[in-house]
């Protein structure tokens, strides 16, 4: 960079490749250089410090151009592409493909036309499509106020039949997540305190549905300490309820199988895991005792039924029927 007043070089930066083009921002604070496959942006106010280095082309970058607003930076290359960068993030927001390698690039007034010169001698001119103006579209006439209040004060007659408009049913958020296969998000929604305390049956039904689909293990896996604590708190609170026990025991066994290798990393989770494991074992013992009791009751009912079937009817001397039981 030279100072025109002294005709001396006041600043020099090392691009690293043969320089093909340079571009100075209107503010004078940033300088863009292109050479090789690189486009580099230099901060002139900090003595030529490198701000960002862009490498989005496959061949030598030959030309640079800046939009009128200064929000877009364009670069042309021998790889037959024009890249459009955002000057706020310096990321590629758009790309143009051409038939030959690009040597020169320019934008017309208000950035409505892009002109590109190529090695095959062709000058390409592309115009941006003008957006349809909203004013040109015919405005839809809105109903008058009297349309909305028409029939509001009408009194029902004797022979009139009143038909109510059916209310539109909206799916709950967890149902929408299940519909879109967002299983982890659906489980997170029903594990919120407002749901687990007021309507635990909804949480259990979602767990049952995920288990039916075979994705309950996927929904429970990959959770951090806070999320797994919420799951464990819900299981500990509701595992002893008979209506929830079959579903929650299965879920507890899946959680123990998934997170058993990482036990010992969090004291809070370890304590809840031990408590949950004890509850599961106690619930399984209760279920075993209930099955034994049910078996005993089945034997008693079967014995009573067999005794009733062995009873016979005999005639008495008076001609009446007498129900006489034969003891086996």
PDB file of C-alpha atoms in Angstrom:
ATOM      1  CA  UNK A   1       0.000   0.000   0.000  1.00  0.00           C
ATOM      2  CA  UNK A   2       1.390   3.365  -1.084  1.00  0.00           C
ATOM      3  CA  UNK A   3       0.714   6.857   0.228  1.00  0.00           C
ATOM      4  CA  UNK A   4       0.016   9.098  -2.810  1.00  0.00           C
ATOM      5  CA  UNK A   5       1.276  12.140  -0.927  1.00  0.00           C
ATOM      6  CA  UNK A   6       4.765  10.760  -0.349  1.00  0.00           C
ATOM      7  CA  UNK A   7       4.957   8.130  -3.131  1.00  0.00           C
ATOM      8  CA  UNK A   8       6.294   5.640  -0.605  1.00  0.00           C
ATOM      9  CA  UNK A   9       5.102   2.230   0.571  1.00  0.00           C
ATOM     10  CA  UNK A  10       3.459   2.509   3.984  1.00  0.00           C
ATOM     11  CA  UNK A  11       2.168  -1.054   4.460  1.00  0.00           C
ATOM     12  CA  UNK A  12       2.906  -4.503   3.071  1.00  0.00           C
ATOM     13  CA  UNK A  13       1.192  -7.865   3.708  1.00  0.00           C
ATOM     14  CA  UNK A  14       2.252 -11.356   2.664  1.00  0.00           C
ATOM     15  CA  UNK A  15      -0.513 -13.207   0.800  1.00  0.00           C
ATOM     16  CA  UNK A  16       1.524 -16.373   0.312  1.00  0.00           C
ATOM     17  CA  UNK A  17       0.535 -16.886  -3.344  1.00  0.00           C
ATOM     18  CA  UNK A  18       0.886 -14.815  -6.539  1.00  0.00           C
ATOM     19  CA  UNK A  19      -1.683 -12.023  -6.106  1.00  0.00           C
ATOM     20  CA  UNK A  20      -4.339 -11.852  -8.826  1.00  0.00           C
ATOM     21  CA  UNK A  21      -6.635  -9.140  -7.471  1.00  0.00           C
ATOM     22  CA  UNK A  22      -7.022  -6.725  -4.546  1.00  0.00           C
ATOM     23  CA  UNK A  23     -10.112  -4.920  -3.287  1.00  0.00           C
ATOM     24  CA  UNK A  24     -10.456  -2.171  -0.685  1.00  0.00           C
ATOM     25  CA  UNK A  25     -13.683  -1.750   1.271  1.00  0.00           C
ATOM     26  CA  UNK A  26     -15.377   1.676   0.993  1.00  0.00           C
ATOM     27  CA  UNK A  27     -14.601   2.381   4.655  1.00  0.00           C
ATOM     28  CA  UNK A  28     -10.897   1.879   4.012  1.00  0.00           C
ATOM     29  CA  UNK A  29     -10.524  -0.398   7.007  1.00  0.00           C
ATOM     30  CA  UNK A  30     -10.464  -3.773   5.231  1.00  0.00           C
ATOM     31  CA  UNK A  31      -8.436  -5.037   2.293  1.00  0.00           C
ATOM     32  CA  UNK A  32      -9.254  -8.216   0.337  1.00  0.00           C
ATOM     33  CA  UNK A  33      -6.605 -10.037  -1.697  1.00  0.00           C
ATOM     34  CA  UNK A  34      -6.926 -13.082  -3.928  1.00  0.00           C
ATOM     35  CA  UNK A  35      -4.241 -15.426  -5.186  1.00  0.00           C
ATOM     36  CA  UNK A  36      -3.921 -19.159  -5.596  1.00  0.00           C
ATOM     37  CA  UNK A  37      -6.958 -20.831  -4.034  1.00  0.00           C
ATOM     38  CA  UNK A  38      -7.174 -18.289  -1.207  1.00  0.00           C
ATOM     39  CA  UNK A  39      -9.197 -15.137  -0.572  1.00  0.00           C
ATOM     40  CA  UNK A  40      -7.794 -13.260   2.426  1.00  0.00           C
ATOM     41  CA  UNK A  41      -9.225 -10.304   4.337  1.00  0.00           C
ATOM     42  CA  UNK A  42      -6.782  -7.945   6.090  1.00  0.00           C
ATOM     43  CA  UNK A  43      -7.532  -5.415   8.836  1.00  0.00           C
ATOM     44  CA  UNK A  44      -5.723  -2.233   7.796  1.00  0.00           C
ATOM     45  CA  UNK A  45      -6.502  -0.425  11.045  1.00  0.00           C
ATOM     46  CA  UNK A  46      -4.458  -3.042  12.934  1.00  0.00           C
ATOM     47  CA  UNK A  47      -1.414  -2.742  10.700  1.00  0.00           C
ATOM     48  CA  UNK A  48      -2.407  -5.351   8.131  1.00  0.00           C
ATOM     49  CA  UNK A  49      -3.450  -8.105  10.518  1.00  0.00           C
ATOM     50  CA  UNK A  50      -5.012 -11.154   8.827  1.00  0.00           C
ATOM     51  CA  UNK A  51      -8.721 -11.251   9.689  1.00  0.00           C
ATOM     52  CA  UNK A  52      -9.923 -14.351   7.802  1.00  0.00           C
ATOM     53  CA  UNK A  53      -8.614 -16.711   5.112  1.00  0.00           C
ATOM     54  CA  UNK A  54     -11.170 -18.270   2.748  1.00  0.00           C
ATOM     55  CA  UNK A  55     -10.511 -21.400   0.704  1.00  0.00           C
ATOM     56  CA  UNK A  56     -13.697 -22.274  -1.166  1.00  0.00           C
ATOM     57  CA  UNK A  57     -12.359 -22.557  -4.724  1.00  0.00           C
ATOM     58  CA  UNK A  58     -10.590 -25.504  -6.326  1.00  0.00           C
ATOM     59  CA  UNK A  59      -8.398 -23.405  -8.636  1.00  0.00           C
ATOM     60  CA  UNK A  60      -6.821 -19.945  -8.731  1.00  0.00           C
ATOM     61  CA  UNK A  61      -9.049 -17.024  -7.712  1.00  0.00           C
ATOM     62  CA  UNK A  62      -8.671 -14.395 -10.451  1.00  0.00           C
ATOM     63  CA  UNK A  63     -11.062 -11.549  -9.588  1.00  0.00           C
ATOM     64  CA  UNK A  64     -12.974  -9.910  -6.753  1.00  0.00           C
ATOM     65  CA  UNK A  65     -16.047  -7.694  -6.545  1.00  0.00           C
ATOM     66  CA  UNK A  66     -18.027  -6.003  -3.782  1.00  0.00           C
ATOM     67  CA  UNK A  67     -21.760  -5.318  -3.787  1.00  0.00           C
ATOM     68  CA  UNK A  68     -23.071  -1.770  -3.589  1.00  0.00           C
ATOM     69  CA  UNK A  69     -24.305  -2.254  -0.035  1.00  0.00           C
ATOM     70  CA  UNK A  70     -21.023  -3.821   1.085  1.00  0.00           C
ATOM     71  CA  UNK A  71     -22.833  -6.857   2.510  1.00  0.00           C
ATOM     72  CA  UNK A  72     -21.720  -9.319  -0.204  1.00  0.00           C
ATOM     73  CA  UNK A  73     -18.242 -10.172  -1.511  1.00  0.00           C
ATOM     74  CA  UNK A  74     -17.937 -12.013  -4.844  1.00  0.00           C
ATOM     75  CA  UNK A  75     -14.948 -13.992  -6.111  1.00  0.00           C
ATOM     76  CA  UNK A  76     -14.381 -15.559  -9.547  1.00  0.00           C
ATOM     77  CA  UNK A  77     -12.031 -18.449 -10.227  1.00  0.00           C
ATOM     78  CA  UNK A  78     -10.581 -20.676 -12.922  1.00  0.00           C
ATOM     79  CA  UNK A  79     -12.766 -23.486 -11.580  1.00  0.00           C
ATOM     80  CA  UNK A  80     -15.685 -21.804 -13.465  1.00  0.00           C
ATOM     81  CA  UNK A  81     -17.473 -20.728 -10.291  1.00  0.00           C
ATOM     82  CA  UNK A  82     -18.430 -17.422  -8.709  1.00  0.00           C
ATOM     83  CA  UNK A  83     -18.759 -17.553  -4.921  1.00  0.00           C
ATOM     84  CA  UNK A  84     -20.867 -15.057  -2.997  1.00  0.00           C
ATOM     85  CA  UNK A  85     -19.788 -14.432   0.614  1.00  0.00           C
ATOM     86  CA  UNK A  86     -21.513 -12.634   3.453  1.00  0.00           C
ATOM     87  CA  UNK A  87     -19.246  -9.897   4.788  1.00  0.00           C
ATOM     88  CA  UNK A  88     -20.568 -10.396   8.322  1.00  0.00           C
ATOM     89  CA  UNK A  89     -19.775 -14.118   8.693  1.00  0.00           C
ATOM     90  CA  UNK A  90     -17.593 -14.669   5.575  1.00  0.00           C
ATOM     91  CA  UNK A  91     -19.549 -17.810   4.720  1.00  0.00           C
ATOM     92  CA  UNK A  92     -20.659 -18.789   1.204  1.00  0.00           C
ATOM     93  CA  UNK A  93     -24.321 -17.874   0.759  1.00  0.00           C
ATOM     94  CA  UNK A  94     -24.615 -18.504  -2.990  1.00  0.00           C
ATOM     95  CA  UNK A  95     -22.684 -19.851  -5.977  1.00  0.00           C
ATOM     96  CA  UNK A  96     -22.875 -19.433  -9.790  1.00  0.00           C
ATOM     97  CA  UNK A  97     -21.632 -21.971 -12.342  1.00  0.00           C
ATOM     98  CA  UNK A  98     -20.279 -20.956 -15.766  1.00  0.00           C
ATOM     99  CA  UNK A  99     -19.172 -22.771 -18.909  1.00  0.00           C
ATOM    100  CA  UNK A 100     -15.507 -21.658 -18.819  1.00  0.00           C
ATOM    101  CA  UNK A 101     -12.836 -20.319 -16.490  1.00  0.00           C
ATOM    102  CA  UNK A 102     -13.537 -16.813 -15.164  1.00  0.00           C
ATOM    103  CA  UNK A 103     -11.103 -13.934 -15.653  1.00  0.00           C
ATOM    104  CA  UNK A 104     -13.120 -10.838 -14.704  1.00  0.00           C
ATOM    105  CA  UNK A 105     -16.192 -10.019 -12.640  1.00  0.00           C
ATOM    106  CA  UNK A 106     -18.355  -6.947 -12.038  1.00  0.00           C
ATOM    107  CA  UNK A 107     -21.754  -5.890 -10.711  1.00  0.00           C
ATOM    108  CA  UNK A 108     -24.043  -3.286 -12.253  1.00  0.00           C
ATOM    109  CA  UNK A 109     -25.861  -0.549 -10.376  1.00  0.00           C
ATOM    110  CA  UNK A 110     -27.996  -1.775  -7.433  1.00  0.00           C
ATOM    111  CA  UNK A 111     -26.599  -5.290  -7.952  1.00  0.00           C
ATOM    112  CA  UNK A 112     -29.326  -6.265 -10.423  1.00  0.00           C
ATOM    113  CA  UNK A 113     -26.858  -7.506 -13.078  1.00  0.00           C
ATOM    114  CA  UNK A 114     -23.699  -9.588 -12.814  1.00  0.00           C
ATOM    115  CA  UNK A 115     -21.178  -9.498 -15.688  1.00  0.00           C
ATOM    116  CA  UNK A 116     -18.521 -12.203 -16.055  1.00  0.00           C
ATOM    117  CA  UNK A 117     -15.691 -12.458 -18.622  1.00  0.00           C
ATOM    118  CA  UNK A 118     -14.428 -15.951 -19.441  1.00  0.00           C
ATOM    119  CA  UNK A 119     -11.439 -17.528 -21.179  1.00  0.00           C
ATOM    120  CA  UNK A 120     -13.536 -18.672 -24.174  1.00  0.00           C
ATOM    121  CA  UNK A 121     -14.116 -15.023 -25.159  1.00  0.00           C
ATOM    122  CA  UNK A 122     -17.725 -14.894 -23.964  1.00  0.00           C
ATOM    123  CA  UNK A 123     -19.061 -12.064 -21.809  1.00  0.00           C
ATOM    124  CA  UNK A 124     -21.908 -13.404 -19.639  1.00  0.00           C
ATOM    125  CA  UNK A 125     -24.580 -10.990 -18.412  1.00  0.00           C
ATOM    126  CA  UNK A 126     -27.153 -12.239 -15.918  1.00  0.00           C
ATOM    127  CA  UNK A 127     -30.088 -10.205 -14.672  1.00  0.00           C
ATOM    128  CA  UNK A 128     -31.770 -10.782 -11.345  1.00  0.00           C
ATOM    129  CA  UNK A 129     -35.482 -11.466 -11.578  1.00  0.00           C
ATOM    130  CA  UNK A 130     -37.491  -8.574 -10.258  1.00  0.00           C
ATOM    131  CA  UNK A 131     -39.718  -9.498  -7.376  1.00  0.00           C
ATOM    132  CA  UNK A 132     -43.415  -9.114  -7.967  1.00  0.00           C
ATOM    133  CA  UNK A 133     -44.682  -6.091  -6.165  1.00  0.00           C
ATOM    134  CA  UNK A 134     -47.429  -6.654  -3.694  1.00  0.00           C
ATOM    135  CA  UNK A 135     -49.202  -3.515  -4.803  1.00  0.00           C
ATOM    136  CA  UNK A 136     -49.728  -4.932  -8.286  1.00  0.00           C
ATOM    137  CA  UNK A 137     -51.742  -7.853  -6.930  1.00  0.00           C
ATOM    138  CA  UNK A 138     -55.472  -7.261  -6.621  1.00  0.00           C
ATOM    139  CA  UNK A 139     -56.419  -6.749  -3.028  1.00  0.00           C
ATOM    140  CA  UNK A 140     -58.973  -9.150  -1.670  1.00  0.00           C
ATOM    141  CA  UNK A 141     -61.955  -7.343  -0.294  1.00  0.00           C
ATOM    142  CA  UNK A 142     -62.530  -8.166   3.329  1.00  0.00           C
ATOM    143  CA  UNK A 143     -66.064  -8.868   4.587  1.00  0.00           C
ATOM    144  CA  UNK A 144     -67.925  -5.956   6.048  1.00  0.00           C
ATOM    145  CA  UNK A 145     -68.623  -5.673   9.756  1.00  0.00           C
ATOM    146  CA  UNK A 146     -72.284  -6.468   9.242  1.00  0.00           C
ATOM    147  CA  UNK A 147     -71.280  -9.863   7.856  1.00  0.00           C
ATOM    148  CA  UNK A 148     -69.850 -10.894  11.213  1.00  0.00           C
ATOM    149  CA  UNK A 149     -72.793  -9.724  13.314  1.00  0.00           C
ATOM    150  CA  UNK A 150     -75.437 -11.110  10.959  1.00  0.00           C
ATOM    151  CA  UNK A 151     -77.768 -13.452  12.840  1.00  0.00           C
ATOM    152  CA  UNK A 152     -76.164 -12.769  16.181  1.00  0.00           C
ATOM    153  CA  UNK A 153     -79.432 -11.788  17.857  1.00  0.00           C
ATOM    154  CA  UNK A 154     -81.562 -14.405  16.104  1.00  0.00           C
ATOM    155  CA  UNK A 155     -83.896 -16.250  18.484  1.00  0.00           C
ATOM    156  CA  UNK A 156     -84.355 -19.978  17.995  1.00  0.00           C
ATOM    157  CA  UNK A 157     -87.854 -20.978  16.863  1.00  0.00           C
ATOM    158  CA  UNK A 158     -89.743 -24.088  17.854  1.00  0.00           C
ATOM    159  CA  UNK A 159     -89.103 -26.034  14.646  1.00  0.00           C
ATOM    160  CA  UNK A 160     -85.482 -24.947  14.246  1.00  0.00           C
ATOM    161  CA  UNK A 161     -82.670 -27.458  14.543  1.00  0.00           C
ATOM    162  CA  UNK A 162     -79.495 -26.057  16.032  1.00  0.00           C
ATOM    163  CA  UNK A 163     -76.291 -27.451  14.500  1.00  0.00           C
ATOM    164  CA  UNK A 164     -73.090 -26.634  16.322  1.00  0.00           C
ATOM    165  CA  UNK A 165     -69.823 -26.344  14.462  1.00  0.00           C
ATOM    166  CA  UNK A 166     -67.534 -29.209  15.525  1.00  0.00           C
ATOM    167  CA  UNK A 167     -64.568 -28.002  17.499  1.00  0.00           C
ATOM    168  CA  UNK A 168     -61.231 -28.662  15.839  1.00  0.00           C
ATOM    169  CA  UNK A 169     -59.115 -31.072  17.830  1.00  0.00           C
ATOM    170  CA  UNK A 170     -55.459 -30.185  18.168  1.00  0.00           C
ATOM    171  CA  UNK A 171     -52.802 -32.745  18.968  1.00  0.00           C
ATOM    172  CA  UNK A 172     -50.773 -32.331  22.102  1.00  0.00           C
ATOM    173  CA  UNK A 173     -47.100 -31.474  21.700  1.00  0.00           C
ATOM    174  CA  UNK A 174     -45.954 -34.959  22.706  1.00  0.00           C
ATOM    175  CA  UNK A 175     -48.385 -36.477  20.193  1.00  0.00           C
ATOM    176  CA  UNK A 176     -46.921 -34.272  17.461  1.00  0.00           C
ATOM    177  CA  UNK A 177     -43.426 -35.403  18.427  1.00  0.00           C
ATOM    178  CA  UNK A 178     -44.488 -39.051  18.254  1.00  0.00           C
ATOM    179  CA  UNK A 179     -46.119 -38.426  14.889  1.00  0.00           C
ATOM    180  CA  UNK A 180     -42.864 -36.934  13.570  1.00  0.00           C
ATOM    181  CA  UNK A 181     -40.734 -39.702  15.172  1.00  0.00           C
ATOM    182  CA  UNK A 182     -39.063 -37.319  17.649  1.00  0.00           C
ATOM    183  CA  UNK A 183     -39.059 -39.966  20.379  1.00  0.00           C
ATOM    184  CA  UNK A 184     -36.545 -38.384  22.770  1.00  0.00           C
ATOM    185  CA  UNK A 185     -38.317 -35.016  22.632  1.00  0.00           C
ATOM    186  CA  UNK A 186     -41.707 -36.652  23.254  1.00  0.00           C
ATOM    187  CA  UNK A 187     -40.313 -38.405  26.328  1.00  0.00           C
ATOM    188  CA  UNK A 188     -38.766 -35.146  27.571  1.00  0.00           C
ATOM    189  CA  UNK A 189     -42.110 -33.365  27.330  1.00  0.00           C
ATOM    190  CA  UNK A 190     -43.969 -35.929  29.461  1.00  0.00           C
ATOM    191  CA  UNK A 191     -41.156 -35.975  32.041  1.00  0.00           C
ATOM    192  CA  UNK A 192     -41.738 -32.311  32.893  1.00  0.00           C
ATOM    193  CA  UNK A 193     -42.824 -31.811  36.543  1.00  0.00           C
ATOM    194  CA  UNK A 194     -46.198 -30.392  35.471  1.00  0.00           C
ATOM    195  CA  UNK A 195     -46.980 -33.661  33.678  1.00  0.00           C
ATOM    196  CA  UNK A 196     -45.422 -36.210  36.027  1.00  0.00           C
ATOM    197  CA  UNK A 197     -47.140 -34.770  39.117  1.00  0.00           C
ATOM    198  CA  UNK A 198     -50.592 -33.982  37.719  1.00  0.00           C
ATOM    199  CA  UNK A 199     -51.046 -36.616  35.005  1.00  0.00           C
ATOM    200  CA  UNK A 200     -48.553 -39.476  35.529  1.00  0.00           C
ATOM    201  CA  UNK A 201     -50.758 -41.753  33.435  1.00  0.00           C
ATOM    202  CA  UNK A 202     -49.822 -39.739  30.330  1.00  0.00           C
ATOM    203  CA  UNK A 203     -46.129 -40.293  31.036  1.00  0.00           C
ATOM    204  CA  UNK A 204     -46.716 -44.014  31.517  1.00  0.00           C
ATOM    205  CA  UNK A 205     -48.752 -44.221  28.310  1.00  0.00           C
ATOM    206  CA  UNK A 206     -45.926 -42.560  26.315  1.00  0.00           C
ATOM    207  CA  UNK A 207     -43.394 -44.988  27.825  1.00  0.00           C
ATOM    208  CA  UNK A 208     -45.709 -47.881  26.926  1.00  0.00           C
ATOM    209  CA  UNK A 209     -46.097 -46.602  23.350  1.00  0.00           C
ATOM    210  CA  UNK A 210     -42.339 -46.213  22.917  1.00  0.00           C
ATOM    211  CA  UNK A 211     -41.850 -49.737  24.236  1.00  0.00           C
ATOM    212  CA  UNK A 212     -44.476 -51.015  21.787  1.00  0.00           C
ATOM    213  CA  UNK A 213     -42.588 -49.384  18.927  1.00  0.00           C
ATOM    214  CA  UNK A 214     -39.337 -50.884  20.160  1.00  0.00           C
ATOM    215  CA  UNK A 215     -37.585 -47.506  20.565  1.00  0.00           C
ATOM    216  CA  UNK A 216     -37.752 -47.045  24.339  1.00  0.00           C
ATOM    217  CA  UNK A 217     -34.063 -47.912  24.758  1.00  0.00           C
ATOM    218  CA  UNK A 218     -33.122 -45.319  22.115  1.00  0.00           C
ATOM    219  CA  UNK A 219     -35.229 -42.650  23.831  1.00  0.00           C
ATOM    220  CA  UNK A 220     -33.676 -43.344  27.250  1.00  0.00           C
ATOM    221  CA  UNK A 221     -30.063 -43.567  26.065  1.00  0.00           C
ATOM    222  CA  UNK A 222     -27.613 -40.669  25.835  1.00  0.00           C
ATOM    223  CA  UNK A 223     -28.971 -38.589  28.733  1.00  0.00           C
ATOM    224  CA  UNK A 224     -26.989 -36.425  31.108  1.00  0.00           C
ATOM    225  CA  UNK A 225     -27.161 -36.414  34.899  1.00  0.00           C
ATOM    226  CA  UNK A 226     -30.085 -33.994  35.128  1.00  0.00           C
ATOM    227  CA  UNK A 227     -32.231 -35.810  32.561  1.00  0.00           C
ATOM    228  CA  UNK A 228     -31.613 -39.298  33.950  1.00  0.00           C
ATOM    229  CA  UNK A 229     -32.406 -37.978  37.447  1.00  0.00           C
ATOM    230  CA  UNK A 230     -35.857 -36.896  36.253  1.00  0.00           C
ATOM    231  CA  UNK A 231     -36.506 -40.361  34.826  1.00  0.00           C
ATOM    232  CA  UNK A 232     -35.339 -42.074  38.003  1.00  0.00           C
ATOM    233  CA  UNK A 233     -37.451 -39.781  40.217  1.00  0.00           C
ATOM    234  CA  UNK A 234     -40.555 -40.634  38.208  1.00  0.00           C
ATOM    235  CA  UNK A 235     -39.869 -44.368  38.394  1.00  0.00           C
ATOM    236  CA  UNK A 236     -39.188 -44.277  42.140  1.00  0.00           C
ATOM    237  CA  UNK A 237     -42.377 -42.282  42.772  1.00  0.00           C
ATOM    238  CA  UNK A 238     -44.747 -44.421  40.682  1.00  0.00           C
ATOM    239  CA  UNK A 239     -43.207 -47.911  40.547  1.00  0.00           C
ATOM    240  CA  UNK A 240     -45.190 -49.159  43.530  1.00  0.00           C
ATOM    241  CA  UNK A 241     -48.565 -48.276  41.991  1.00  0.00           C
ATOM    242  CA  UNK A 242     -50.254 -51.468  40.703  1.00  0.00           C
ATOM    243  CA  UNK A 243     -51.662 -49.833  37.550  1.00  0.00           C
ATOM    244  CA  UNK A 244     -48.204 -48.590  36.487  1.00  0.00           C
ATOM    245  CA  UNK A 245     -46.018 -51.428  37.781  1.00  0.00           C
ATOM    246  CA  UNK A 246     -45.876 -53.695  34.649  1.00  0.00           C
ATOM    247  CA  UNK A 247     -44.819 -50.834  32.342  1.00  0.00           C
ATOM    248  CA  UNK A 248     -42.412 -49.139  34.749  1.00  0.00           C
ATOM    249  CA  UNK A 249     -40.650 -52.347  35.785  1.00  0.00           C
ATOM    250  CA  UNK A 250     -39.761 -52.971  32.157  1.00  0.00           C
ATOM    251  CA  UNK A 251     -38.549 -49.376  31.763  1.00  0.00           C
ATOM    252  CA  UNK A 252     -36.476 -49.642  34.955  1.00  0.00           C
ATOM    253  CA  UNK A 253     -34.771 -52.818  33.723  1.00  0.00           C
ATOM    254  CA  UNK A 254     -33.887 -51.083  30.432  1.00  0.00           C
ATOM    255  CA  UNK A 255     -32.408 -48.076  32.289  1.00  0.00           C
ATOM    256  CA  UNK A 256     -30.335 -50.341  34.552  1.00  0.00           C
ATOM    257  CA  UNK A 257     -28.991 -52.239  31.536  1.00  0.00           C
ATOM    258  CA  UNK A 258     -28.067 -49.010  29.688  1.00  0.00           C
ATOM    259  CA  UNK A 259     -26.456 -47.027  32.526  1.00  0.00           C
ATOM    260  CA  UNK A 260     -24.954 -49.855  34.598  1.00  0.00           C
ATOM    261  CA  UNK A 261     -21.439 -49.372  33.035  1.00  0.00           C
ATOM    262  CA  UNK A 262     -21.329 -45.676  34.083  1.00  0.00           C
ATOM    263  CA  UNK A 263     -22.422 -46.147  37.695  1.00  0.00           C
ATOM    264  CA  UNK A 264     -19.947 -44.477  40.038  1.00  0.00           C
ATOM    265  CA  UNK A 265     -19.533 -41.202  38.168  1.00  0.00           C
ATOM    266  CA  UNK A 266     -22.312 -39.304  39.958  1.00  0.00           C
ATOM    267  CA  UNK A 267     -23.152 -39.814  43.674  1.00  0.00           C
ATOM    268  CA  UNK A 268     -26.699 -38.491  43.215  1.00  0.00           C
ATOM    269  CA  UNK A 269     -27.490 -40.826  40.332  1.00  0.00           C
ATOM    270  CA  UNK A 270     -25.804 -43.774  42.091  1.00  0.00           C
ATOM    271  CA  UNK A 271     -28.008 -43.296  45.154  1.00  0.00           C
ATOM    272  CA  UNK A 272     -31.152 -43.195  43.038  1.00  0.00           C
ATOM    273  CA  UNK A 273     -30.010 -46.227  41.065  1.00  0.00           C
ATOM    274  CA  UNK A 274     -29.602 -48.262  44.260  1.00  0.00           C
ATOM    275  CA  UNK A 275     -33.011 -47.120  45.479  1.00  0.00           C
ATOM    276  CA  UNK A 276     -34.602 -47.980  42.128  1.00  0.00           C
ATOM    277  CA  UNK A 277     -32.933 -51.382  42.049  1.00  0.00           C
ATOM    278  CA  UNK A 278     -34.268 -52.138  45.539  1.00  0.00           C
ATOM    279  CA  UNK A 279     -37.775 -51.071  44.548  1.00  0.00           C
ATOM    280  CA  UNK A 280     -37.670 -53.245  41.423  1.00  0.00           C
ATOM    281  CA  UNK A 281     -36.551 -56.290  43.404  1.00  0.00           C
ATOM    282  CA  UNK A 282     -39.218 -55.656  46.070  1.00  0.00           C
ATOM    283  CA  UNK A 283     -41.913 -55.230  43.398  1.00  0.00           C
ATOM    284  CA  UNK A 284     -40.819 -58.457  41.694  1.00  0.00           C
ATOM    285  CA  UNK A 285     -41.091 -60.263  45.076  1.00  0.00           C
ATOM    286  CA  UNK A 286     -44.595 -58.841  45.524  1.00  0.00           C
ATOM    287  CA  UNK A 287     -45.571 -60.050  42.081  1.00  0.00           C
ATOM    288  CA  UNK A 288     -44.197 -63.522  42.848  1.00  0.00           C
ATOM    289  CA  UNK A 289     -46.161 -63.684  46.104  1.00  0.00           C
ATOM    290  CA  UNK A 290     -49.309 -62.551  44.312  1.00  0.00           C
ATOM    291  CA  UNK A 291     -48.847 -65.270  41.692  1.00  0.00           C
ATOM    292  CA  UNK A 292     -48.450 -67.875  44.437  1.00  0.00           C
ATOM    293  CA  UNK A 293     -51.604 -66.626  46.158  1.00  0.00           C
ATOM    294  CA  UNK A 294     -53.455 -66.678  42.849  1.00  0.00           C
ATOM    295  CA  UNK A 295     -52.373 -70.280  42.305  1.00  0.00           C
ATOM    296  CA  UNK A 296     -53.683 -71.261  45.753  1.00  0.00           C
ATOM    297  CA  UNK A 297     -57.023 -69.567  45.050  1.00  0.00           C
ATOM    298  CA  UNK A 298     -57.302 -71.357  41.713  1.00  0.00           C
ATOM    299  CA  UNK A 299     -56.809 -74.710  43.458  1.00  0.00           C
ATOM    300  CA  UNK A 300     -59.495 -73.869  46.053  1.00  0.00           C
ATOM    301  CA  UNK A 301     -61.983 -72.786  43.359  1.00  0.00           C
ATOM    302  CA  UNK A 302     -61.281 -75.924  41.348  1.00  0.00           C
ATOM    303  CA  UNK A 303     -61.870 -78.140  44.434  1.00  0.00           C
ATOM    304  CA  UNK A 304     -65.179 -76.406  45.248  1.00  0.00           C
ATOM    305  CA  UNK A 305     -66.339 -76.783  41.667  1.00  0.00           C
ATOM    306  CA  UNK A 306     -65.512 -80.505  41.672  1.00  0.00           C
ATOM    307  CA  UNK A 307     -67.468 -81.059  44.912  1.00  0.00           C
ATOM    308  CA  UNK A 308     -70.526 -79.299  43.490  1.00  0.00           C
ATOM    309  CA  UNK A 309     -70.411 -81.470  40.385  1.00  0.00           C
ATOM    310  CA  UNK A 310     -70.469 -84.681  42.546  1.00  0.00           C
ATOM    311  CA  UNK A 311     -73.807 -83.772  44.176  1.00  0.00           C
ATOM    312  CA  UNK A 312     -76.854 -85.893  43.025  1.00  0.00           C
ATOM    313  CA  UNK A 313     -80.598 -85.540  43.292  1.00  0.00           C
ATOM    314  CA  UNK A 314     -82.612 -88.296  45.029  1.00  0.00           C
ATOM    315  CA  UNK A 315     -86.390 -88.823  45.455  1.00  0.00           C
ATOM    316  CA  UNK A 316     -87.808 -88.784  48.989  1.00  0.00           C
ATOM    317  CA  UNK A 317     -90.725 -90.803  50.234  1.00  0.00           C
ATOM    318  CA  UNK A 318     -92.956 -87.738  49.924  1.00  0.00           C
ATOM    319  CA  UNK A 319     -92.245 -87.461  46.208  1.00  0.00           C
ATOM    320  CA  UNK A 320     -90.027 -84.353  46.506  1.00  0.00           C
ATOM    321  CA  UNK A 321     -86.512 -84.047  45.183  1.00  0.00           C
ATOM    322  CA  UNK A 322     -83.739 -84.003  47.786  1.00  0.00           C
ATOM    323  CA  UNK A 323     -80.295 -82.670  47.024  1.00  0.00           C
ATOM    324  CA  UNK A 324     -77.912 -85.201  48.594  1.00  0.00           C
ATOM    325  CA  UNK A 325     -74.178 -84.677  48.427  1.00  0.00           C
ATOM    326  CA  UNK A 326     -71.933 -87.685  48.099  1.00  0.00           C
ATOM    327  CA  UNK A 327     -68.696 -87.206  49.927  1.00  0.00           C
ATOM    328  CA  UNK A 328     -65.710 -88.224  47.935  1.00  0.00           C
TER     329      UNK A 328
END
